[in-house]
Coordinates of C-alpha atoms and ligand atoms in Angstrom, one line a residue:
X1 CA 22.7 66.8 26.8
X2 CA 21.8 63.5 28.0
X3 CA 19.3 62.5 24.9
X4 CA 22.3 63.3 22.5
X5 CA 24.5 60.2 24.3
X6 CA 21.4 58.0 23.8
X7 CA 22.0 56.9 20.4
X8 CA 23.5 58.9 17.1
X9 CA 20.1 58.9 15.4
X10 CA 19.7 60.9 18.5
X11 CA 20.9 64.6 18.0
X12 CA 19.4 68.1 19.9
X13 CA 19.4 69.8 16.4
X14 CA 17.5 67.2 14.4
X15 CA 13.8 67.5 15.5
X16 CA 12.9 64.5 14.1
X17 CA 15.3 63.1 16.3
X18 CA 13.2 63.7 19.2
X19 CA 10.3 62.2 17.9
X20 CA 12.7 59.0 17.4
X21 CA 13.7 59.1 21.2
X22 CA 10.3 58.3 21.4
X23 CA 11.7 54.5 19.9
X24 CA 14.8 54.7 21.4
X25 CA 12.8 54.4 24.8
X26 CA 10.8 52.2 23.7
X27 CA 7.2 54.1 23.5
X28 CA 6.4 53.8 20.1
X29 CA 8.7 51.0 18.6
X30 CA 7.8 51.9 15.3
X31 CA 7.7 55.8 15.3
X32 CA 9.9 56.2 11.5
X33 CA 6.7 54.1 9.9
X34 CA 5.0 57.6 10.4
X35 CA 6.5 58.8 7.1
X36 CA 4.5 55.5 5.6
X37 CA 1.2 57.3 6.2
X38 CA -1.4 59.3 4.7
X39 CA -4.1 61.1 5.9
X40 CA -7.4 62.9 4.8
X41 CA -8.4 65.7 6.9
X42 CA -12.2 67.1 6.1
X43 CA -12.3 70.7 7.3
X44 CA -9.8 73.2 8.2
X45 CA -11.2 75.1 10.6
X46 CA -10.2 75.1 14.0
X47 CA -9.7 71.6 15.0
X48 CA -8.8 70.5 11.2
X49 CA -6.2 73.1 10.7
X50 CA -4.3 72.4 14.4
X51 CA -4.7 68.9 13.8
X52 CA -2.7 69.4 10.1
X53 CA -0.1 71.7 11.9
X54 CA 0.4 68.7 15.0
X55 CA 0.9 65.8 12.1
X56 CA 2.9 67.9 9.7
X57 CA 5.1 68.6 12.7
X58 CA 5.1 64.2 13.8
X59 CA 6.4 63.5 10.4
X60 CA 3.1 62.5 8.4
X61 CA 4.3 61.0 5.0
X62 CA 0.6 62.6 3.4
X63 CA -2.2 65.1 4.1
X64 CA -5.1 65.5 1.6
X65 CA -6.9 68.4 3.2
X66 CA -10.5 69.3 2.1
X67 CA -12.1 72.3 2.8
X68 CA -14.6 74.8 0.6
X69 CA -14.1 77.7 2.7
X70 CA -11.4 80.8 2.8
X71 CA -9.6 82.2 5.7
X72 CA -11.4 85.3 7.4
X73 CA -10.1 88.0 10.1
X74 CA -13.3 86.3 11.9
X75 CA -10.8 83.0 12.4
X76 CA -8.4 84.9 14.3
X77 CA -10.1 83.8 17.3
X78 CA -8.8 80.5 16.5
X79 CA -4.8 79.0 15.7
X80 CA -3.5 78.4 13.1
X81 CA -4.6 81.0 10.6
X82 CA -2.5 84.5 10.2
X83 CA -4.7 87.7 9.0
X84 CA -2.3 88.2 6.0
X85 CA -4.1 84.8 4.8
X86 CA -7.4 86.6 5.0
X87 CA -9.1 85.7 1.7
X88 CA -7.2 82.2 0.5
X89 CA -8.8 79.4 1.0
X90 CA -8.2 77.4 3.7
X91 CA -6.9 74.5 2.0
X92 CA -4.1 76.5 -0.2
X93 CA -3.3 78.4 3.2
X94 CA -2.8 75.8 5.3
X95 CA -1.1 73.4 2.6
X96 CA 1.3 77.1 1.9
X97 CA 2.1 77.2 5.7
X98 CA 2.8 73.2 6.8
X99 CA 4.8 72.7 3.6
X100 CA 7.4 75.3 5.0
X101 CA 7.0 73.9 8.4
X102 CA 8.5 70.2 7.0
X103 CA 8.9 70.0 3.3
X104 CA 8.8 66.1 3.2
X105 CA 5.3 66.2 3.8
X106 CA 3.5 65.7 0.7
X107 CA 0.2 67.6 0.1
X108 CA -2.8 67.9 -1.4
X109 CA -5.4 70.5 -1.6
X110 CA -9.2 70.6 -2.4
X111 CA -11.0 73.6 -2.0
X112 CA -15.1 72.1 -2.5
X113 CA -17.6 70.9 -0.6
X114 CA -17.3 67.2 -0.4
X115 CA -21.0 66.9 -0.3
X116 CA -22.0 67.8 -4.1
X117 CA -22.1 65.0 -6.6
X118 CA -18.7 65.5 -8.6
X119 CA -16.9 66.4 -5.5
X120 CA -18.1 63.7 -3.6
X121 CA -16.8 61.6 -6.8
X122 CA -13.6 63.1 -6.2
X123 CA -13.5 62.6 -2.3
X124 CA -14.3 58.8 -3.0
X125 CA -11.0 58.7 -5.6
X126 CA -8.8 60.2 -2.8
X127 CA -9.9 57.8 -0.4
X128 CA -9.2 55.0 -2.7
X129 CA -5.6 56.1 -4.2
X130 CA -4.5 59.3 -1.9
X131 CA -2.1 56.9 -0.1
X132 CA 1.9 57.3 -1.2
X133 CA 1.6 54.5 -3.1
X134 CA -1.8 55.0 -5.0
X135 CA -3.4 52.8 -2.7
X136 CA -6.3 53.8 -0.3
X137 CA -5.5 56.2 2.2
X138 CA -4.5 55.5 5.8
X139 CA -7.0 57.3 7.7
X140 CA -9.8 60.3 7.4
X141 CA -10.1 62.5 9.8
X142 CA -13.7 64.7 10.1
X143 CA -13.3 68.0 11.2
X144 CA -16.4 69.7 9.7
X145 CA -19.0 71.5 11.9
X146 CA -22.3 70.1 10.3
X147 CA -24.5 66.7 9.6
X148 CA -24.5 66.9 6.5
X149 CA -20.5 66.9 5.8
X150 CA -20.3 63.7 8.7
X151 CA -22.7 61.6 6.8
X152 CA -20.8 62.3 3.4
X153 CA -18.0 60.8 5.2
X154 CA -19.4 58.3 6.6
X155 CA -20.9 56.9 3.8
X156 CA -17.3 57.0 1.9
X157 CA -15.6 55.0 4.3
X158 CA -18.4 52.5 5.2
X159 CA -18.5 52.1 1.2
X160 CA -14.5 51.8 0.7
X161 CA -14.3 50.0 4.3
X162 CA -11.5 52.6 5.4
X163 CA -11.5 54.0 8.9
X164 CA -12.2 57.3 10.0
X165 CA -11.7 59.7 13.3
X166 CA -14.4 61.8 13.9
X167 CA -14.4 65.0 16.1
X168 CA -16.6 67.9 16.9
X169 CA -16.8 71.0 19.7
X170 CA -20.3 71.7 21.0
X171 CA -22.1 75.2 20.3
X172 CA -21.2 76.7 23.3
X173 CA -17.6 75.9 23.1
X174 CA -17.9 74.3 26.5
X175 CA -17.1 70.4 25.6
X176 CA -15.7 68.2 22.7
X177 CA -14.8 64.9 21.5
X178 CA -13.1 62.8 19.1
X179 CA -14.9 59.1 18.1
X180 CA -13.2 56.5 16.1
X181 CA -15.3 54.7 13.3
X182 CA -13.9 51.2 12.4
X183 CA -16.2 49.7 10.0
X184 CA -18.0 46.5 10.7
X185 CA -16.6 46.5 14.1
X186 CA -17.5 50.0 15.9
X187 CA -20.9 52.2 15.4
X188 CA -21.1 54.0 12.2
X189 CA -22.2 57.8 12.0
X190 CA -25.9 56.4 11.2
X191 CA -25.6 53.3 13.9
X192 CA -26.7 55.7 17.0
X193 CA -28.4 59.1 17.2
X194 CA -25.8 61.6 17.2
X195 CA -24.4 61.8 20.7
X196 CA -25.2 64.8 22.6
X197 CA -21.7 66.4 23.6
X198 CA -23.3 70.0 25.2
X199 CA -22.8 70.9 28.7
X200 CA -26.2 71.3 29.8
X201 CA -26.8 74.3 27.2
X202 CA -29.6 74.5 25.1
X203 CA -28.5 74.9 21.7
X204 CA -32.4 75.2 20.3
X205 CA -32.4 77.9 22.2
X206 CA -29.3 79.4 21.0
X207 CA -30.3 78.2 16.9
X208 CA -34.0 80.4 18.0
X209 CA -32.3 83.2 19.0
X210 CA -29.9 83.1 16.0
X211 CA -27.4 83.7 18.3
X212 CA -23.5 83.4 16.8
X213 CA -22.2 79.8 18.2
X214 CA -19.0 80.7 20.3
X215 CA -15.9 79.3 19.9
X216 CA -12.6 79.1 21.5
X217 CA -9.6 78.0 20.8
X218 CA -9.0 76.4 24.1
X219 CA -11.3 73.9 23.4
X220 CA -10.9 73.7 19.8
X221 CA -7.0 72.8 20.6
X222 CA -7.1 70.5 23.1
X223 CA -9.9 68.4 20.9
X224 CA -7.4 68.6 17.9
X225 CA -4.8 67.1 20.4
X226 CA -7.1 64.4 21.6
X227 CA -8.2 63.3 17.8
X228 CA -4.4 63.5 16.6
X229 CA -2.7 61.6 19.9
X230 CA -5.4 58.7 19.1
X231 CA -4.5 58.9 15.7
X232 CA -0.9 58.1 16.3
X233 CA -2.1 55.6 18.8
X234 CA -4.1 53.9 16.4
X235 CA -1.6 54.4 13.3
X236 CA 1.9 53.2 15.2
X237 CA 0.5 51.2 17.7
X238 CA 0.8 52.0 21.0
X239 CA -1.4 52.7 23.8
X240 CA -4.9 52.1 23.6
X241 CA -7.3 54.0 21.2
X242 CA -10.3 55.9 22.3
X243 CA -13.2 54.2 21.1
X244 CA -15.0 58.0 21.9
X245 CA -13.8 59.9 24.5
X246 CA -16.0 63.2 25.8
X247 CA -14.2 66.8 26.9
X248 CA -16.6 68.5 29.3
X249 CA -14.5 71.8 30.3
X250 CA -16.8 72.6 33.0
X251 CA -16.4 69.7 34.9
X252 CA -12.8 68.3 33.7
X253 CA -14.6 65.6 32.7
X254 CA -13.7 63.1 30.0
X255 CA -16.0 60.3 29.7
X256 CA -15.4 57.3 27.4
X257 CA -17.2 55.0 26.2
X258 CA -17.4 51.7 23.5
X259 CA -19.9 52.1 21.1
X260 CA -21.2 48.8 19.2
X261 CA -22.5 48.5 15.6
X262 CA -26.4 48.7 15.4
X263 CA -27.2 45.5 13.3
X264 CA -30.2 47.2 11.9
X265 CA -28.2 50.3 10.7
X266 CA -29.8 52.1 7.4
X267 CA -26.1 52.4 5.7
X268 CA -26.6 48.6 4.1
X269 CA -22.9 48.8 3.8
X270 CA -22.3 49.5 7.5
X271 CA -24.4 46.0 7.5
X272 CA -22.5 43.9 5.4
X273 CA -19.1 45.2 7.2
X274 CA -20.6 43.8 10.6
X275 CA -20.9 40.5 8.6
X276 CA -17.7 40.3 6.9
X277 CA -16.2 41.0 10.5
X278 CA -18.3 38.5 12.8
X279 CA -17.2 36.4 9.5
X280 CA -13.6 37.3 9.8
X281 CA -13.7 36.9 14.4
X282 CA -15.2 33.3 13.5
X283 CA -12.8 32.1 11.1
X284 CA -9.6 34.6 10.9
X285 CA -10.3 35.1 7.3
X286 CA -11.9 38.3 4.9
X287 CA -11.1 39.6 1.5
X288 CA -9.8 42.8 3.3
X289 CA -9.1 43.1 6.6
X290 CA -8.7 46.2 9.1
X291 CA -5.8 47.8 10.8
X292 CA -8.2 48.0 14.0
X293 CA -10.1 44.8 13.6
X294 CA -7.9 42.8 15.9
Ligands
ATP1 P1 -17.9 79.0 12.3 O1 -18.9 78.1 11.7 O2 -17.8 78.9 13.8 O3 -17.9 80.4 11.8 P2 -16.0 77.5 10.8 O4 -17.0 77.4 9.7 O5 -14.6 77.8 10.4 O6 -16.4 78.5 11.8 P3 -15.0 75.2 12.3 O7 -15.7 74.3 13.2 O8 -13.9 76.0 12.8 O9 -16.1 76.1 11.6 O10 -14.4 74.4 11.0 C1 -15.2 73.5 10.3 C2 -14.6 73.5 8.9 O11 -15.2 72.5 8.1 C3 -14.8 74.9 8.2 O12 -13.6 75.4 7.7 C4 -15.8 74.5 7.0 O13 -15.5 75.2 5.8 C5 -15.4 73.0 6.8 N1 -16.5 72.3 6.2 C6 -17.8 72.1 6.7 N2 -18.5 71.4 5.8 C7 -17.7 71.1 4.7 C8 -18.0 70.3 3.5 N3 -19.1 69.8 3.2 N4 -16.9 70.3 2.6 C9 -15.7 70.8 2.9 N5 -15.5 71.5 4.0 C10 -16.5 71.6 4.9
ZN2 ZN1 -24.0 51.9 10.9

């Protein structure tokens, strides 16, 4: 057809050629420096695992996934998973299924809960030389469904100085939304009270009642979309990354908004990255400076 004529890097039966029509029209100028990257993903649940299956599919170079859980029949009400999986963990699941989806991918798999001491150990070690070449890795991506597991990771990459992608679906499955941590220059997981992302319901009432939290995988999908499109955006260039952008399904409403560092943050190393980048807008210089700085 007519993309085949474009250029002979070009060809129908190459998928990768289809992502690199995406440079031959000039979109993403860049797109083969996708193989470059590597990425962390926390959680493989349902916006971790879709979000694994949408890079392994772009041509991600890396993916260090993290998860402590295994696959139940209760996840079928997500993607992703198959019930013959039932009983792996997610981790070896998901790394068994995108490895025969594109075998160049390179992966790794860690089935523990990032939060414990040695794991935590280990998390921080990833960060620093998961990358292809033993360097720090390119990006983290949080896909966990708790506090506890977000402030973990936050305190990682405000301590290593790496930048992360946050994302989360609210309780009653209704809304979503995908934040983008860059430290010393955006807000940091401890910066602001959590931002509330419900739809008006009230999910005391719902933790009171011990009700089950509902989930879709609607929702769940078009978050992991959201997170993973401004993860290309921010990794190749292009377009203009979300700062935090809001998915209200009721309303078809996706709010966005800029969030600034608080300067009286308790993470003291969210501090000292604000001052080593008002340093670094003052006089163009830093020991280390961030993709996502300028
Ligand atoms: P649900 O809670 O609705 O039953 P779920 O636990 O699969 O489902 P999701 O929101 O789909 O929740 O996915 C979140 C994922 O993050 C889960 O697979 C969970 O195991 C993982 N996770 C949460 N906290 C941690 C942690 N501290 N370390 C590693 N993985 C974590
Ligand atoms: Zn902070």
């Amino acid at each position: 057809g007519k993309i085949s004529q474009m250029s002979s890097e070009v060809r129908d039966d190459n998928p990768y050629s289809r992502l690199m029509a995406l440079k031959s029209m000039g979109i993403v100028k860049n797109y083969e420096d996708i193989r470059k990257f590597s990425i962390i993903i926390v959680g493989m649940g349902g916006i971790g695992s879709v979000a694994g299956e949408m890079l392994t599919r772009c041509g991600i170079g890396k993916l260090l996934l993290f998860d402590y859980d295994t696959v139940e029949i209760a996840n079928m009400n997500r993607l992703f998973f198959r019930p013959e999986q039932a009983g792996m963990s997610k981790t070896d699941a998901a790394a068994q299924t995108l490895a025969a989806i594109n075998p160049d991918v390179q992966f790794e798999s860690f089935c523990h809960n990032i939060t414990t001491n040695d794991n935590f150990e280990n998390f921080m070690d990833r960060i620093k030389h998961g990358g292809l070449n033993g360097g720090p890795v390119d990006l983290v991506l949080s896909c966990v469904d708790n506090f506890a597991a977000r402030m973990a990771i936050n305190a990682a990459c405000n301590e290593l100085q790496v930048v992360w992608m946050e994302s989360g679906v609210s309780e009653d499955a209704m809304s979503g939304h995908i934040q983008w941590l860059v430290p010393g220059r955006l807000a940091c997981f401890r910066c602001l009270p959590p931002l509330v992302t419900t739809s008006g319901f009230d999910e005391k009432k719902l933790k009171r009642e011990n009700v089950c939290a509902a989930s879709l995988p609607t929702t769940m999908g078009v978050v992991a979309g959201l997170l993973v499109q401004n993860a290309l955006k921010y990794l190749l260039e292009f377009g203009e990354v979300a700062e935090y952008l809001g998915y209200n399904a009721f309303k078809n409403f996706f709010p966005t908004y800029g969030l600034h560092p608080n300067p009286q943050c308790e993470d003291s190393n969210c501090v000292r990255n604000q001052k080593v980048f008002q340093e670094y807008k003052k006089s163009g210089k830093a020991d280390k400076v961030l993709k996502g700085w300028d």
